[in-house]
Structures are given as C-alpha cells and as structure tokens.
Amino acid sequence: MTILVIAEHDNVSLKPETGKIINAASQIGGDIHLLVAGHDCAGVAQAASQLSGVSTVLLADNVVYRAHLAQNLARLVVEVAADYSYILAAASSQGKDMLPRVAALLDVSQLSEVVSIVDASTFIRPVYAGNAMATVRSLDDKKVMTIRTSVFDTVANGGNAQLQPLASVYEANTEFVSQELTKSARPELGSAGVIVSGGRGMGSGENFALLETLADKLGAALGASRAAVDAGFVPNDLQVGQTGKIVAPELYIAVGISGAIQHLAGMKDSKVIVAINKDPDAPIFQVADYGLVADLFEAVPALTDML
C-alpha cells in the first residue's frame, strides 16, 4: 500500500501544510511518497526529503509547473497515480482546484476535508459547516482525499528520502498571465500560531488599526469575520470561516465577533479561544475558553498597553 502526497510550496520553500498531510498519511499506514511539482524547486525537494516518514520524493521540475496550474498538475498526478492506492493533498486553494480533476480523470469519488483517519478505508469529514461529522467508507481502488491540515500536527525533520526526478510534462490550453499577492510583515493567516480577528463590531475599517497594533505586539496574523469583509472593512483574504480560511492556531482572539456558525466552522479547532464582546449572549462565548464582556474600544487598547 503506497500513498502519494502532493507537496504545498511556492517554488522556494515548503509550506507547513505538507508536513501535516504526511502526518495524516502516516495514520493510514504504508509507504509515503511526496510529489514536488514546480520550477527551479530543487531546494524544496531537498527540504521535503528530510521530512520524517517520507521514503521517496518525486521531483517534476519544469517551467509549465511554475504557477501550479491545476490543469497541468492534474494530468501529471494521474500519470503517476497508477502506482498508488491513495492520493492526498491539502484542502487549500491549490488542493481544492487540482484534486477534483484528478478524481474525475481516475473516475473515482473524492473525499473532501478529511479530519480523522479511522482505518485504511474509513474516514471522518465535517458536514453542515461542521455541525455534524460524517464517517465515510470508500470502496474505490484509489482513494483521492483532501486533508483539513488545521487538525493535524506537522511531522518533524529527520528523514532521508530518495530523490526521483520525473520527466513528464503536461501543458493545458491555459496560460498563466500574472498574480497579485498581498504582502505583509505579519504571519500568513493559514499557518499563524496566533490570530487576532475582528468582526462587524469593529464599526469601520479604520478601527481595525486597534487590532493591527495588538497583532503586531503578539506577532500575530490579522483575520476577520465574513460580516466585516462584506461591510468592506478589510479585504476578503483576511476572512476566517466556512467560506474563508480554516484555521487552528495556538491562540485565537475574536474581537467584536458575534460567532455565527459559518465563522465558528473556520476557527473552533483553535487550541485557545479568547472572545471580547459587549453582548453577554453572543454565541462566540459558547466556544471561547476565555470570554470578556466589555466594550472592545476600551478593552483592546488596555490589553495592548499591558502587553
């Protein structure tokens, strides 16, 4: 039984999500191979070879994989899939774009957002925005799964995997033109250890400066609820929730967030949750480890000063 894991990287460095998928793969059991597809990414492959539990790193280094277009990657994965019983990727933008294509080309069902491995053919995944957990048994010969990495710990280094270059090149009728990335000195929201999030209670985008100051003191990422994003307070790349980013930091501070189920679905797996809200009946307090019923415009500056 051999498992293929699709590496998450930016052609320069390996993303933490990769180690978490390997952790999930190790719970299935079997030989784990890691596919690194990109351009000028030999350094990524070298870093990947050091992850514990990985026996082989497949390196597809070609300019057509530079932008990680799903159309190109899916064909590559399908070609190598003949040797594997499982194909795993993160439930990230890349994984959600690419893996359904792989499942369709292989004519198998996809298991999405897997959060727990019961056995080699039985898995648990959330449904209804996380209000229920479905236990699913797959009878497919090849099991294609996206993994919700927020619930798995990353594996340590210490491995010494064999590097195996791949010569296959697949280029679809899709051209990568450009991308605009938001640059920030703060940690990336999806992998941050501490997150400070604001909701509709912030009142305006200008008031998010209070949270920015707090986040900078904590070395934290900045997040927001969908209500704050829809109100135009902050851009949508900061959105945490069912239709935003799924996060599970060590510390999540929710400020002026009522706690709609769509938001809770994206952050309730956080290790410690702190809520600041003036409404004592706000649903956010039902999942919070620490709750402060107070005016955020008084509490946040006081907390920042103490820090």
Coordinates of C-alpha atoms in Angstrom, one line a residue:
M1 CA 0.0 0.0 0.0
T2 CA 1.6 3.2 -1.2
I3 CA 0.5 6.8 -0.6
L4 CA 1.2 9.8 -2.8
V5 CA 1.2 13.2 -1.1
I6 CA 1.1 16.4 -3.1
A7 CA 3.5 19.0 -1.7
E8 CA 2.4 22.5 -1.0
H9 CA 5.2 25.0 -1.8
D10 CA 6.0 28.3 -3.6
N11 CA 9.0 27.1 -5.6
V12 CA 11.2 28.4 -2.9
S13 CA 10.2 26.9 0.4
L14 CA 8.0 24.0 1.6
K15 CA 4.8 25.1 3.3
P16 CA 3.9 23.7 6.8
E17 CA 0.8 22.1 5.4
T18 CA 2.9 19.5 3.7
G19 CA 4.2 18.0 7.0
K20 CA 0.6 17.9 8.3
I21 CA -0.6 15.9 5.3
I22 CA 2.2 13.4 5.8
N23 CA 1.1 13.1 9.4
A24 CA -2.4 12.1 8.1
A25 CA -0.9 9.8 5.6
S26 CA 1.1 8.0 8.3
Q27 CA -2.1 7.2 10.1
I28 CA -3.3 5.3 7.1
G29 CA -0.2 3.3 7.1
G30 CA 2.1 2.3 4.2
D31 CA 4.9 3.7 2.1
I32 CA 4.7 7.5 1.7
H33 CA 5.9 9.3 -1.5
L34 CA 5.9 13.1 -1.9
L35 CA 5.4 14.8 -5.2
V36 CA 7.1 18.2 -5.6
A37 CA 6.0 19.9 -8.9
G38 CA 7.2 23.3 -9.8
H39 CA 10.1 25.2 -11.4
D40 CA 13.6 25.8 -10.0
C41 CA 12.4 24.0 -6.9
A42 CA 15.3 21.6 -6.2
G43 CA 15.6 23.3 -2.8
V44 CA 12.0 22.5 -2.0
A45 CA 12.6 18.8 -2.9
Q46 CA 15.7 18.7 -0.7
A47 CA 13.7 20.1 2.3
A48 CA 10.9 17.6 1.5
S49 CA 13.4 14.7 1.6
Q50 CA 14.1 15.5 5.3
L51 CA 10.5 15.1 6.5
S52 CA 10.1 12.0 8.7
G53 CA 8.0 9.3 7.2
V54 CA 8.7 10.1 3.5
S55 CA 10.6 7.3 1.6
T56 CA 10.7 8.9 -1.9
V57 CA 10.4 12.4 -3.3
L58 CA 9.2 12.7 -6.9
L59 CA 10.5 15.9 -8.5
A60 CA 8.8 17.3 -11.5
D61 CA 10.8 20.5 -12.3
N62 CA 9.6 22.3 -15.4
V63 CA 8.5 25.8 -16.3
V64 CA 5.0 24.5 -17.1
Y65 CA 4.5 23.8 -13.4
R66 CA 5.8 27.1 -12.2
A67 CA 2.4 28.6 -11.4
H68 CA 1.0 25.3 -10.2
L69 CA -1.9 25.4 -12.6
A70 CA -4.4 22.7 -11.8
Q71 CA -4.9 21.7 -15.4
N72 CA -1.2 20.8 -15.7
L73 CA -0.7 19.2 -12.3
A74 CA -3.8 17.0 -12.6
R75 CA -2.5 15.3 -15.7
L76 CA 0.9 14.7 -14.0
V77 CA -0.7 13.3 -10.9
V78 CA -2.9 11.0 -13.0
E79 CA 0.1 9.6 -14.8
V80 CA 1.9 8.6 -11.6
A81 CA -1.3 7.5 -9.9
A82 CA -1.0 4.0 -11.3
D83 CA 1.4 3.1 -8.6
Y84 CA -0.6 4.5 -5.7
S85 CA -3.6 3.4 -3.6
Y86 CA -4.0 6.9 -2.0
I87 CA -3.6 10.4 -3.3
L88 CA -3.6 13.1 -0.7
A89 CA -3.5 16.9 -0.9
A90 CA -4.2 19.8 1.5
A91 CA -7.7 21.3 1.5
S92 CA -6.2 24.5 0.3
S93 CA -6.9 26.6 -2.8
Q94 CA -4.5 24.5 -4.8
G95 CA -5.7 21.2 -3.5
K96 CA -9.4 22.1 -4.0
D97 CA -8.6 23.2 -7.5
M98 CA -6.5 20.3 -8.6
L99 CA -7.7 17.1 -6.8
P100 CA -11.3 17.1 -8.1
R101 CA -9.8 17.0 -11.6
V102 CA -7.6 14.1 -10.6
A103 CA -10.6 12.2 -9.1
A104 CA -12.7 12.8 -12.3
L105 CA -9.9 11.6 -14.6
L106 CA -9.5 8.5 -12.4
D107 CA -13.3 8.0 -12.3
V108 CA -13.3 7.7 -8.5
S109 CA -15.1 9.7 -5.8
Q110 CA -13.2 12.3 -3.8
L111 CA -13.2 12.5 0.0
S112 CA -13.1 16.2 0.9
E113 CA -11.8 17.9 4.1
V114 CA -10.9 14.7 5.9
V115 CA -10.2 15.5 9.6
S116 CA -9.6 12.0 11.0
I117 CA -8.4 8.6 9.8
V118 CA -10.4 5.6 11.3
D119 CA -8.8 2.9 9.2
A120 CA -7.4 2.3 5.8
S121 CA -10.8 2.8 4.1
T122 CA -12.8 4.8 6.7
F123 CA -12.5 8.5 7.3
I124 CA -14.3 11.3 9.1
R125 CA -15.2 14.6 7.5
P126 CA -17.3 17.6 8.6
V127 CA -20.7 18.3 7.0
Y128 CA -23.2 21.1 7.6
A129 CA -20.5 23.7 8.3
G130 CA -19.0 21.4 11.0
N131 CA -22.3 20.9 12.9
A132 CA -22.0 17.2 12.2
M133 CA -19.3 14.7 11.4
A134 CA -19.8 12.1 8.7
T135 CA -18.0 8.7 8.9
V136 CA -17.4 7.7 5.3
R137 CA -16.2 4.3 4.0
S138 CA -14.6 4.4 0.5
L139 CA -14.7 1.2 -1.7
D140 CA -12.7 2.8 -4.5
D141 CA -9.4 1.1 -5.5
K142 CA -7.7 4.6 -5.4
K143 CA -8.7 6.9 -2.7
V144 CA -8.4 10.6 -3.5
M145 CA -8.6 12.9 -0.5
T146 CA -8.1 16.5 0.6
I147 CA -6.9 16.8 4.2
R148 CA -8.0 19.6 6.5
T149 CA -4.5 20.4 7.8
S150 CA -5.6 22.5 10.7
V151 CA -6.4 19.4 12.8
F152 CA -3.1 17.6 12.2
D153 CA 0.3 18.4 13.7
T154 CA 3.2 18.6 11.3
V155 CA 5.9 15.9 11.3
A156 CA 9.4 16.6 12.4
N157 CA 12.5 16.5 10.2
G158 CA 15.0 13.7 10.4
G159 CA 14.1 11.7 7.3
N160 CA 16.4 10.9 4.4
A161 CA 14.1 10.2 1.4
Q162 CA 15.3 9.1 -2.0
L163 CA 15.0 11.8 -4.8
Q164 CA 13.5 10.6 -8.0
P165 CA 13.2 13.1 -11.0
L166 CA 10.2 12.9 -13.3
A167 CA 10.5 13.9 -17.0
S168 CA 6.8 14.1 -17.7
V169 CA 5.5 17.4 -19.0
Y170 CA 1.8 18.3 -19.4
E171 CA 0.7 21.7 -20.6
A172 CA -3.0 22.5 -21.0
N173 CA -4.6 25.3 -23.0
T174 CA -4.4 27.6 -20.1
E175 CA -1.9 30.4 -19.8
F176 CA -0.6 31.9 -16.6
V177 CA -0.6 35.6 -17.0
S178 CA 0.1 37.2 -13.6
Q179 CA -0.8 37.3 -10.0
E180 CA -1.0 39.9 -7.3
L181 CA -0.1 38.8 -3.9
T182 CA -0.9 40.8 -0.7
K183 CA 2.4 41.4 1.0
S184 CA 2.5 41.7 4.8
A185 CA 5.1 41.5 7.5
R186 CA 2.7 39.6 9.6
P187 CA 2.5 35.7 9.5
E188 CA 0.4 34.0 6.9
L189 CA -3.2 33.6 8.2
G190 CA -3.5 29.9 7.3
S191 CA -0.4 28.9 9.3
A192 CA -0.1 31.5 12.0
G193 CA 0.3 30.4 15.7
V194 CA -1.7 33.4 16.9
I195 CA -4.6 35.2 15.2
V196 CA -6.4 38.4 16.1
S197 CA -9.7 38.7 14.3
G198 CA -12.3 41.4 14.1
G199 CA -16.0 41.4 13.3
R200 CA -18.8 43.7 12.5
G201 CA -18.5 45.2 16.0
M202 CA -15.3 47.0 14.9
G203 CA -17.6 49.5 13.2
S204 CA -15.2 50.6 10.4
G205 CA -12.1 49.6 8.6
E206 CA -10.2 52.5 10.3
N207 CA -10.9 50.8 13.7
F208 CA -9.1 47.7 12.6
A209 CA -5.9 49.7 13.4
L210 CA -6.6 48.8 17.0
L211 CA -6.3 45.1 16.1
E212 CA -3.3 45.7 13.9
T213 CA -1.4 47.2 16.9
L214 CA -2.4 44.3 19.1
A215 CA -1.5 41.7 16.4
D216 CA 2.0 43.3 16.0
K217 CA 2.7 43.1 19.7
L218 CA 1.7 39.4 19.7
G219 CA 3.4 38.6 16.4
A220 CA 0.0 37.5 15.2
A221 CA -1.8 37.3 11.9
L222 CA -4.9 39.5 11.3
G223 CA -8.2 37.9 10.5
A224 CA -11.8 39.0 10.1
S225 CA -15.4 37.6 10.0
R226 CA -17.4 37.5 6.8
A227 CA -19.6 40.3 8.2
A228 CA -16.5 42.6 8.4
V229 CA -15.4 41.6 5.0
D230 CA -18.8 42.1 3.4
A231 CA -19.0 45.5 5.1
G232 CA -15.8 46.5 3.3
F233 CA -13.8 46.9 6.5
V234 CA -11.0 44.6 5.3
P235 CA -10.1 42.6 2.1
N236 CA -11.5 39.1 1.7
D237 CA -8.1 37.4 2.0
L238 CA -8.4 38.0 5.8
Q239 CA -11.7 36.2 6.1
V240 CA -11.9 33.3 8.5
G241 CA -14.8 30.8 8.3
Q242 CA -16.6 28.3 6.2
T243 CA -16.3 30.4 3.0
G244 CA -12.9 31.8 4.1
K245 CA -9.8 30.2 5.6
I246 CA -10.0 27.3 8.1
V247 CA -7.5 28.0 10.9
A248 CA -6.5 26.3 14.1
P249 CA -3.8 28.5 15.8
E250 CA -2.5 28.1 19.3
L251 CA -4.4 31.3 20.3
Y252 CA -7.4 32.9 18.5
I253 CA -8.6 36.3 19.8
A254 CA -12.1 37.2 18.5
V255 CA -12.9 40.8 18.9
G256 CA -16.4 42.2 18.1
I257 CA -17.4 38.9 16.5
S258 CA -20.8 37.5 17.4
G259 CA -20.0 33.9 16.5
A260 CA -22.2 32.9 13.5
I261 CA -21.9 29.2 12.8
Q262 CA -20.1 30.0 9.5
H263 CA -17.4 31.7 11.4
L264 CA -17.1 29.1 14.1
A265 CA -16.7 26.4 11.5
G266 CA -13.4 28.1 10.5
M267 CA -11.8 28.6 13.9
K268 CA -13.4 26.3 16.5
D269 CA -10.4 23.9 16.4
S270 CA -8.1 26.6 17.8
K271 CA -6.2 25.5 20.9
V272 CA -7.2 28.5 23.0
I273 CA -10.1 30.9 22.0
V274 CA -10.5 34.4 23.6
A275 CA -13.6 36.4 22.9
I276 CA -14.2 40.1 23.6
N277 CA -17.7 41.2 23.0
K278 CA -20.1 43.6 24.8
D279 CA -23.1 41.2 24.3
P280 CA -23.0 38.5 27.0
D281 CA -25.3 36.3 25.0
A282 CA -23.1 36.3 21.9
P283 CA -22.7 32.7 20.5
I284 CA -18.9 33.1 20.4
F285 CA -18.8 32.7 24.2
Q286 CA -20.1 29.2 23.8
V287 CA -16.8 28.1 22.2
A288 CA -14.5 30.5 24.0
D289 CA -12.0 29.3 26.6
Y290 CA -11.8 32.9 28.0
G291 CA -14.6 35.5 27.5
L292 CA -14.5 39.2 28.3
V293 CA -17.9 41.0 28.3
A294 CA -16.7 44.6 27.6
D295 CA -16.5 47.4 25.1
L296 CA -13.8 46.4 22.7
F297 CA -12.8 50.1 22.2
E298 CA -11.8 50.1 25.9
A299 CA -10.6 46.5 26.3
V300 CA -8.3 46.2 23.3
P301 CA -6.3 49.4 24.0
A302 CA -6.0 48.3 27.6
L303 CA -4.8 44.9 26.6
T304 CA -2.3 46.3 24.1
D305 CA -0.9 48.7 26.8
M306 CA -0.5 45.8 29.2
L307 CA 1.4 43.8 26.6

